[in-house]
């Protein structure tokens, strides 16, 4: 499975959009990009995933570049409850194992 | 989405005893379950993968005789930490993947179990 690179930490003002980048330059054609987040002392929570096209759901939007070598998770209106570690994971198919990297620790500040 | 539960949510035990952690998929059938371990300030580390009715596959460096995994039904997997020692103190998280209402073959996580070995 392709490796991902994320910034270790980011800050965001409450109410503003949070844009979390992820590099996956070695991604192959059949690999999906998944995003999970983990709030302190809880299990990870699924956010969104995509293959090629941009995706949007009630939680977030996922923008994948045309060459698929990077993506951005967008939380449109961040709240204090969005403070968490966000993990970008690339897996070969929807049946692959989720291997977690270090993620990005997002702090939403009032 | 699909719901995964774990029991207990926390446990304290004496060194040398064994501890069993249960992981249940509440509203879907979990064909595959995963066990992770997480130390403070670190990311989740995959320990093993189990498919219902078959032996678990352990990741490199994980002792299968120490971390016994049973996945006897489509809704239940257990992790037993045998002869626990203080260095086994950690946050253990299970996840499940399968089919049924809300499952969509995605991987859903339990809330985790905090194990403290004295």
Coordinates of N, CA and C in Angstrom, one line a residue, chain A residues 24-88:
Chain A
X24 N 0.5 11.5 -1.4 CA 0.6 10.1 -1.7 C 1.1 9.9 -3.1
X25 N 2.3 10.3 -3.3 CA 2.9 10.3 -4.6 C 3.1 9.0 -5.2
X26 N 3.1 7.9 -4.4 CA 3.4 6.6 -5.0 C 2.1 5.8 -5.2
X27 N 0.9 6.5 -5.1 CA -0.4 5.8 -5.2 C -0.5 5.1 -6.6
X28 N -1.1 4.0 -6.6 CA -1.3 3.3 -7.8 C -2.8 3.4 -8.2
X29 N -3.1 2.9 -9.4 CA -4.4 3.2 -10.0 C -5.6 2.6 -9.3
X30 N -5.4 1.5 -8.6 CA -6.5 0.9 -7.9 C -6.5 1.1 -6.4
X31 N -5.8 2.1 -6.0 CA -5.7 2.4 -4.5 C -6.7 3.6 -4.2
X32 N -7.4 3.4 -3.1 CA -8.3 4.4 -2.6 C -7.6 5.3 -1.6
X33 N -8.2 6.5 -1.4 CA -7.7 7.5 -0.4 C -8.8 7.5 0.7
X34 N -8.5 7.1 1.9 CA -9.4 7.2 3.0 C -9.0 8.2 4.0
X35 N -10.0 8.8 4.7 CA -9.7 9.7 5.8 C -10.5 9.2 7.0
X36 N -9.8 9.2 8.1 CA -10.4 8.9 9.4 C -9.9 9.9 10.4
X37 N -10.6 10.1 11.5 CA -10.1 11.0 12.5 C -10.3 10.3 13.9
X38 N -9.4 10.7 14.8 CA -9.5 10.1 16.2 C -9.5 11.2 17.2
X39 N -10.6 11.3 17.9 CA -10.7 12.3 19.0 C -10.0 11.6 20.2
X40 N -9.4 12.4 21.0 CA -8.6 11.8 22.1 C -9.3 10.7 22.9
X41 N -8.6 9.6 23.1 CA -9.1 8.5 23.8 C -10.4 7.8 23.3
X42 N -10.6 8.0 22.0 CA -11.7 7.3 21.3 C -11.2 6.5 20.2
X43 N -12.0 5.6 19.6 CA -11.7 4.9 18.4 C -11.8 5.8 17.2
X44 N -11.1 5.5 16.1 CA -11.1 6.3 14.9 C -12.5 6.3 14.3
X45 N -12.8 7.4 13.7 CA -14.1 7.6 13.0 C -13.9 7.8 11.5
X46 N -14.7 7.1 10.7 CA -14.6 7.2 9.3 C -15.1 8.6 8.9
X47 N -14.4 9.2 7.9 CA -14.9 10.5 7.5 C -15.4 10.4 6.0
X48 N -14.5 10.0 5.1 CA -14.8 10.0 3.7 C -13.7 9.2 3.0
X49 N -14.0 8.8 1.8 CA -13.0 8.2 0.9 C -13.3 8.4 -0.5
X50 N -12.3 8.2 -1.4 CA -12.4 8.5 -2.8 C -11.4 7.7 -3.6
X51 N -11.6 7.6 -4.9 CA -10.7 7.0 -5.8 C -10.1 8.0 -6.8
X52 N -10.9 8.6 -7.5 CA -10.4 9.6 -8.5 C -11.2 10.9 -8.4
X53 N -12.5 10.8 -8.2 CA -13.3 12.0 -8.3 C -13.4 12.7 -6.9
X54 N -13.7 13.9 -6.8 CA -13.9 14.6 -5.6 C -15.2 14.1 -5.0
X55 N -15.2 14.0 -3.6 CA -16.3 13.5 -2.9 C -16.8 14.4 -1.8
X56 N -18.0 14.4 -1.5 CA -18.6 15.3 -0.5 C -19.6 14.5 0.3
X57 N -19.6 14.6 1.6 CA -20.7 14.1 2.4 C -21.0 15.1 3.5
X58 N -21.8 14.6 4.5 CA -22.3 15.6 5.5 C -21.1 16.0 6.5
X59 N -20.0 15.3 6.4 CA -18.9 15.7 7.3 C -17.9 16.6 6.6
X60 N -17.6 16.2 5.4 CA -16.4 16.8 4.8 C -16.4 16.7 3.3
X61 N -15.5 17.4 2.6 CA -15.2 17.2 1.2 C -13.8 16.7 1.0
X62 N -13.6 15.9 0.0 CA -12.3 15.3 -0.4 C -12.0 15.7 -1.8
X63 N -10.9 16.4 -1.9 CA -10.4 16.9 -3.2 C -9.2 16.1 -3.6
X64 N -9.2 15.4 -4.7 CA -8.1 14.6 -5.1 C -7.6 15.2 -6.4
X65 N -6.3 15.5 -6.4 CA -5.7 16.1 -7.6 C -5.8 15.1 -8.8
X66 N -5.7 15.7 -10.0 CA -5.9 15.0 -11.2 C -4.9 13.8 -11.4
X67 N -3.6 14.1 -10.9 CA -2.6 13.0 -11.0 C -2.7 12.0 -9.8
X68 N -3.6 12.3 -8.9 CA -3.9 11.5 -7.7 C -2.7 11.4 -6.7
X69 N -1.7 12.3 -6.9 CA -0.6 12.2 -6.0 C -0.8 13.0 -4.7
X70 N -1.9 13.7 -4.6 CA -2.1 14.4 -3.3 C -3.7 14.6 -3.2
X71 N -4.1 14.9 -2.0 CA -5.5 15.1 -1.7 C -5.6 16.1 -0.6
X72 N -6.8 16.7 -0.4 CA -7.1 17.6 0.7 C -8.4 17.3 1.2
X73 N -8.5 17.2 2.5 CA -9.7 17.0 3.3 C -10.2 18.4 3.7
X74 N -11.4 18.7 3.4 CA -11.9 20.0 3.8 C -13.1 19.9 4.8
X75 N -12.9 20.5 6.0 CA -14.0 20.6 6.9 C -14.5 22.0 6.7
X76 N -15.7 22.2 6.1 CA -16.1 23.6 5.7 C -16.3 24.6 6.8
X77 N -16.8 24.2 7.9 CA -16.9 25.1 9.0 C -16.5 24.4 10.3
X78 N -15.2 24.5 10.6 CA -14.7 23.8 11.7 C -15.3 24.2 13.1
X79 N -15.5 23.3 13.9 CA -16.0 23.6 15.3 C -15.0 23.0 16.3
X80 N -15.1 23.4 17.5 CA -14.2 22.9 18.6 C -14.2 21.4 18.6
X81 N -15.3 20.8 18.3 CA -15.5 19.3 18.4 C -14.7 18.6 17.3
X82 N -14.2 19.4 16.3 CA -13.4 18.8 15.2 C -12.0 18.7 15.6
X83 N -11.6 19.1 16.8 CA -10.2 19.0 17.2 C -9.9 17.5 17.4
X84 N -8.9 17.0 16.6 CA -8.7 15.5 16.6 C -7.4 15.3 15.8
X85 N -7.0 14.0 15.7 CA -5.9 13.6 14.8 C -6.6 13.1 13.6
X86 N -6.2 13.6 12.4 CA -6.8 13.2 11.1 C -5.8 12.3 10.4
X87 N -6.2 11.2 10.0 CA -5.4 10.2 9.3 C -5.8 10.1 7.8
X88 N -4.8 10.2 6.9 CA -5.0 10.0 5.5 C -4.4 8.6 5.2

